[in-house]
C-alpha positions as a printed NumPy array, in Angstrom:
array([[  0.495,  54.089,  63.074],
       [  0.265,  54.408,  66.35 ],
       [ -2.33 ,  53.103,  68.259],
       [ -3.337,  50.441,  66.671],
       [ -4.114,  46.869,  67.211],
       [ -1.789,  44.61 ,  65.78 ],
       [ -3.157,  41.686,  63.912],
       [ -0.976,  38.928,  66.365],
       [ -2.092,  41.061,  69.683],
       [ -6.461,  40.831,  68.285],
       [ -8.163,  38.303,  70.015],
       [-12.502,  37.962,  70.983],
       [-14.336,  40.065,  68.543],
       [-11.489,  41.644,  66.785],
       [ -9.513,  38.791,  65.54 ],
       [-12.482,  37.957,  63.827],
       [-13.421,  40.536,  61.991],
       [ -9.819,  41.297,  61.07 ],
       [-10.034,  37.084,  59.435],
       [-13.35 ,  38.58 ,  57.376],
       [-11.513,  41.583,  56.266],
       [ -8.85 ,  39.503,  55.409],
       [-11.028,  37.685,  53.168],
       [-13.28 ,  40.167,  51.441],
       [-10.561,  42.477,  51.432],
       [ -8.733,  39.057,  49.009],
       [ -5.193,  40.664,  50.446],
       [ -3.318,  37.949,  53.75 ],
       [ -3.259,  41.324,  55.916],
       [ -5.634,  43.988,  57.791],
       [ -5.696,  47.6  ,  56.717],
       [ -3.176,  50.795,  58.713],
       [ -7.643,  52.024,  58.965],
       [ -8.734,  48.686,  60.506],
       [ -5.706,  48.502,  62.764],
       [ -6.42 ,  52.363,  64.202],
       [-10.073,  51.475,  64.553],
       [ -9.289,  48.705,  66.443],
       [ -7.487,  50.418,  69.495],
       [-10.403,  52.439,  70.613],
       [-12.826,  50.948,  71.997],
       [-16.143,  49.525,  70.489],
       [-15.017,  52.02 ,  67.377],
       [-14.603,  48.643,  65.072],
       [-17.034,  47.089,  65.893],
       [-19.428,  49.483,  66.189],
       [-18.341,  50.604,  61.91 ],
       [-17.923,  46.74 ,  61.101],
       [-21.315,  45.674,  62.02 ],
       [-22.734,  48.834,  60.233],
       [-20.856,  48.301,  56.855],
       [-20.073,  44.563,  56.925],
       [-23.47 ,  43.506,  54.342],
       [-22.283,  46.419,  51.971],
       [-18.885,  43.924,  51.954],
       [-20.318,  40.733,  51.986],
       [-22.548,  40.735,  49.028],
       [-19.515,  42.669,  47.29 ],
       [-20.981,  45.925,  46.25 ],
       [-18.866,  47.711,  48.469],
       [-15.6  ,  46.557,  46.546],
       [-17.085,  46.346,  42.973],
       [-17.593,  49.956,  43.424],
       [-14.468,  51.019,  44.624],
       [-12.585,  48.833,  41.364],
       [-14.909,  50.775,  39.357],
       [-13.75 ,  54.533,  40.985],
       [-10.272,  53.358,  40.863],
       [-10.362,  51.964,  36.889],
       [ -9.13 ,  53.6  ,  33.427],
       [ -7.757,  56.76 ,  36.066],
       [ -5.39 ,  58.257,  33.311],
       [ -1.768,  58.939,  34.846],
       [  1.339,  59.699,  32.224],
       [  3.382,  56.002,  32.816],
       [  6.182,  55.487,  33.987],
       [  9.631,  54.369,  32.228],
       [  9.967,  50.569,  32.123],
       [ 12.322,  49.089,  34.418],
       [ 14.732,  46.365,  31.778],
       [ 15.673,  43.332,  34.286],
       [ 19.133,  43.595,  34.26 ],
       [ 18.768,  46.841,  36.464],
       [ 16.302,  44.462,  39.041],
       [ 19.967,  42.573,  38.817],
       [ 21.682,  45.294,  40.384],
       [ 19.534,  46.534,  42.478],
       [ 19.548,  42.659,  43.22 ],
       [ 15.933,  42.241,  42.474],
       [ 16.044,  38.402,  41.676],
       [ 12.882,  37.005,  40.633],
       [ 10.758,  35.659,  44.001],
       [ 12.402,  39.584,  45.222],
       [  9.717,  40.745,  42.22 ],
       [  7.514,  38.694,  42.966],
       [  7.001,  40.126,  45.715],
       [  7.527,  43.197,  44.37 ],
       [  4.006,  43.167,  42.543],
       [  2.56 ,  41.476,  45.446],
       [  2.729,  44.035,  47.252],
       [  1.319,  47.012,  44.344],
       [ -0.496,  45.247,  43.19 ],
       [ -1.941,  44.883,  46.581],
       [ -2.437,  48.323,  47.718],
       [ -4.173,  48.183,  44.155],
       [ -6.522,  45.921,  45.491],
       [ -6.774,  47.508,  48.502],
       [ -7.382,  50.892,  49.108],
       [ -9.955,  52.541,  46.778],
       [-11.607,  49.254,  48.51 ],
       [-10.76 ,  50.798,  52.594],
       [-12.057,  55.353,  50.781],
       [-14.713,  53.353,  49.989],
       [-14.986,  51.539,  53.629],
       [-13.808,  54.887,  55.933],
       [-16.658,  57.349,  53.247],
       [-19.448,  54.716,  54.989],
       [-17.906,  55.279,  58.77 ],
       [-18.01 ,  59.152,  58.018],
       [-21.03 ,  59.442,  56.453],
       [-22.91 ,  56.878,  59.381],
       [-20.872,  58.712,  61.685],
       [-22.539,  62.41 ,  60.544],
       [-25.831,  61.154,  60.883],
       [-26.65 ,  59.379,  57.887],
       [-29.425,  56.889,  58.429],
       [-29.786,  54.14 ,  55.783],
       [-32.745,  52.204,  55.093],
       [-32.563,  49.693,  52.684],
       [-31.854,  45.694,  52.749],
       [-27.907,  44.641,  51.404],
       [-29.183,  41.432,  50.233],
       [-30.896,  42.067,  46.621],
       [-27.906,  40.723,  44.907],
       [-26.629,  37.956,  43.732],
       [-24.452,  35.859,  45.962],
       [-20.878,  36.892,  45.472],
       [-17.521,  35.529,  46.121],
       [-14.001,  37.267,  46.66 ],
       [-11.249,  36.924,  44.716],
       [ -8.127,  34.5  ,  45.318],
       [ -5.87 ,  37.016,  48.014],
       [ -2.895,  37.588,  47.074],
       [  0.131,  36.574,  48.411],
       [  1.798,  37.289,  51.331],
       [  3.556,  40.888,  50.524],
       [  7.374,  42.106,  51.947],
       [  7.719,  42.575,  55.601],
       [  7.95 ,  46.475,  56.378],
       [ 10.84 ,  47.854,  56.869],
       [ 11.93 ,  49.99 ,  60.402],
       [ 12.489,  53.086,  58.805],
       [ 15.266,  53.339,  61.681],
       [ 17.403,  49.829,  60.923],
       [ 17.505,  51.416,  57.565],
       [ 21.329,  52.535,  56.125],
       [ 21.393,  56.712,  56.796],
       [ 20.788,  57.366,  52.956],
       [ 18.51 ,  54.135,  51.983],
       [ 16.483,  55.872,  54.792],
       [ 16.208,  58.933,  53.324],
       [ 15.685,  58.475,  49.944],
       [ 12.378,  56.959,  51.283],
       [ 11.431,  59.589,  53.06 ],
       [ 10.931,  61.497,  50.3  ],
       [  7.879,  60.256,  48.979],
       [  6.589,  61.08 ,  52.424],
       [  3.382,  62.245,  54.25 ],
       [  1.827,  64.121,  56.903],
       [ -0.486,  63.135,  59.308],
       [ -0.874,  65.127,  62.839],
       [  2.421,  67.17 ,  62.336],
       [  4.844,  64.571,  61.328],
       [  6.2  ,  62.292,  59.245],
       [  4.187,  59.228,  57.495],
       [  5.384,  56.869,  54.424],
       [  2.663,  54.844,  53.339],
       [  3.091,  50.994,  53.68 ],
       [  3.816,  50.388,  49.888],
       [  7.122,  52.644,  50.077],
       [  8.164,  50.802,  53.205],
       [  7.691,  47.087,  51.489],
       [  9.63 ,  48.37 ,  48.539],
       [ 12.433,  49.564,  50.505],
       [ 14.007,  46.327,  51.718],
       [ 15.832,  47.12 ,  48.157],
       [ 17.356,  50.168,  48.352],
       [ 18.639,  51.243,  44.636],
       [ 14.659,  50.074,  43.409],
       [ 13.477,  52.193,  46.585],
       [ 16.09 ,  54.961,  45.078],
       [ 14.36 ,  54.958,  41.951],
       [ 10.972,  55.363,  42.851],
       [ 11.818,  58.019,  45.086],
       [ 13.921,  60.016,  42.048],
       [ 10.996,  59.065,  38.707],
       [  7.131,  59.957,  41.47 ],
       [  8.673,  62.788,  43.367],
       [  8.804,  64.971,  40.762],
       [  5.496,  62.762,  39.169],
       [  3.141,  62.891,  42.188],
       [  3.551,  66.163,  41.879],
       [  2.268,  66.761,  38.379],
       [ -1.319,  67.246,  37.151],
       [ -2.282,  64.509,  34.916],
       [ -1.357,  62.919,  37.864],
       [ -3.275,  64.761,  40.933],
       [ -5.917,  65.875,  38.533],
       [ -6.052,  61.633,  38.703],
       [ -5.754,  61.308,  42.33 ],
       [ -9.294,  64.947,  42.398],
       [-11.05 ,  62.613,  39.875],
       [-10.697,  58.993,  42.091],
       [-11.907,  61.08 ,  45.088],
       [-14.593,  62.567,  43.072],
       [-15.809,  58.326,  41.468],
       [-15.928,  56.999,  45.508],
       [-18.049,  60.499,  46.813],
       [-20.585,  59.561,  43.993],
       [-20.287,  55.526,  44.781],
       [-20.306,  56.317,  48.573],
       [-23.527,  57.38 ,  48.467],
       [-24.914,  54.959,  46.017],
       [-23.525,  52.142,  48.845],
       [-24.932,  53.684,  52.309],
       [-28.25 ,  53.589,  50.131],
       [-28.315,  49.648,  50.607],
       [-27.242,  48.903,  53.918],
       [-29.731,  48.094,  56.177],
       [-30.655,  50.559,  59.367],
       [-27.467,  50.94 ,  62.126],
       [-27.863,  48.624,  64.779],
       [-28.43 ,  50.475,  68.216],
       [-27.198,  47.739,  70.415],
       [-23.3  ,  49.406,  70.57 ],
       [-23.014,  52.473,  71.247],
       [-21.8  ,  55.343,  68.584],
       [-17.958,  56.206,  68.497],
       [-17.646,  58.613,  71.927],
       [-16.863,  62.455,  69.693],
       [-12.979,  62.447,  70.618],
       [-12.956,  59.237,  68.782],
       [-14.948,  60.26 ,  65.928],
       [-13.104,  63.757,  65.571],
       [ -9.765,  61.396,  66.646],
       [-11.631,  60.211,  62.967],
       [-12.149,  62.053,  60.65 ],
       [ -8.602,  63.674,  60.571],
       [ -6.869,  60.634,  60.322],
       [ -9.11 ,  60.362,  57.151],
       [ -8.503,  63.321,  55.877],
       [ -4.548,  61.664,  55.753],
       [ -6.214,  58.547,  54.123],
       [ -7.808,  60.491,  51.426],
       [ -4.78 ,  62.058,  50.623],
       [ -2.629,  59.223,  50.435],
       [ -5.329,  56.193,  48.709],
       [ -5.201,  58.044,  45.682],
       [ -1.675,  58.72 ,  45.157],
       [ -0.935,  54.48 ,  46.563],
       [ -3.439,  53.654,  43.457],
       [ -1.909,  55.303,  41.233],
       [  1.569,  54.737,  42.151],
       [  0.965,  50.801,  42.941],
       [ -0.466,  50.625,  38.667],
       [  2.16 ,  52.739,  38.033],
       [  4.858,  49.767,  38.916],
       [  2.296,  47.121,  37.5  ],
       [  3.379,  48.075,  34.638],
       [  6.289,  49.521,  33.983],
       [  8.082,  46.047,  35.759],
       [  8.401,  43.18 ,  33.572],
       [  6.169,  40.328,  34.542],
       [  8.742,  37.738,  35.787],
       [ 13.014,  37.888,  35.216],
       [ 14.422,  37.43 ,  31.761]])
């Protein structure tokens, strides 16, 4: 995403927040939405100061994972090990693909709750809870590192075209979600998924599942928000321009995040757990 701070560039308080996000989200990376906020002076710091209590005690994560559980979606056909081998996916690569898929199933709904909380605070919600009346919470063990995201410009034209079949739009430009850029390391698998997923993602059962996840998140966010303490006045609120920009980007994530949850789960269910 344009206009973000990478994990390698982060210093000071931003680096500290990134480290805490990795721990509390249970993945070894920081999501694009947080890297994007970090590039706007003071925005990530203000946001995290306001919502962190709900994630330090696990209420935000648990609410998100409940929302994502049990969505009714027709499964993909199983992907046999023989086909994976033809596509250059060996045992190590299969583990990488499964880790990537599981990472988005874990992270995307939590990011939806995070974004929902920030949005409500920017719309002048005033929490008055304590976020303290919970048993101690232990974050999940972080998943192994997923594959690096592929630079699509370096792909063979046919492989790039197949990957772009699953692109969304952000700010009038194509946006390829991170999961697909990770899977692009294996063009045969990516082409298969693009062919199988593209009509499915537009089908009524799947779009209904997307809507249901958004509905569940919309119900959960006010409940989580109510437990938060009052927002500290020590930090300046984001500017009107940054606020409007966040709302625009948030709409894109609201569209793409349910897709990543559903596709990640479909892929985990369709893949063998290990190579024969």
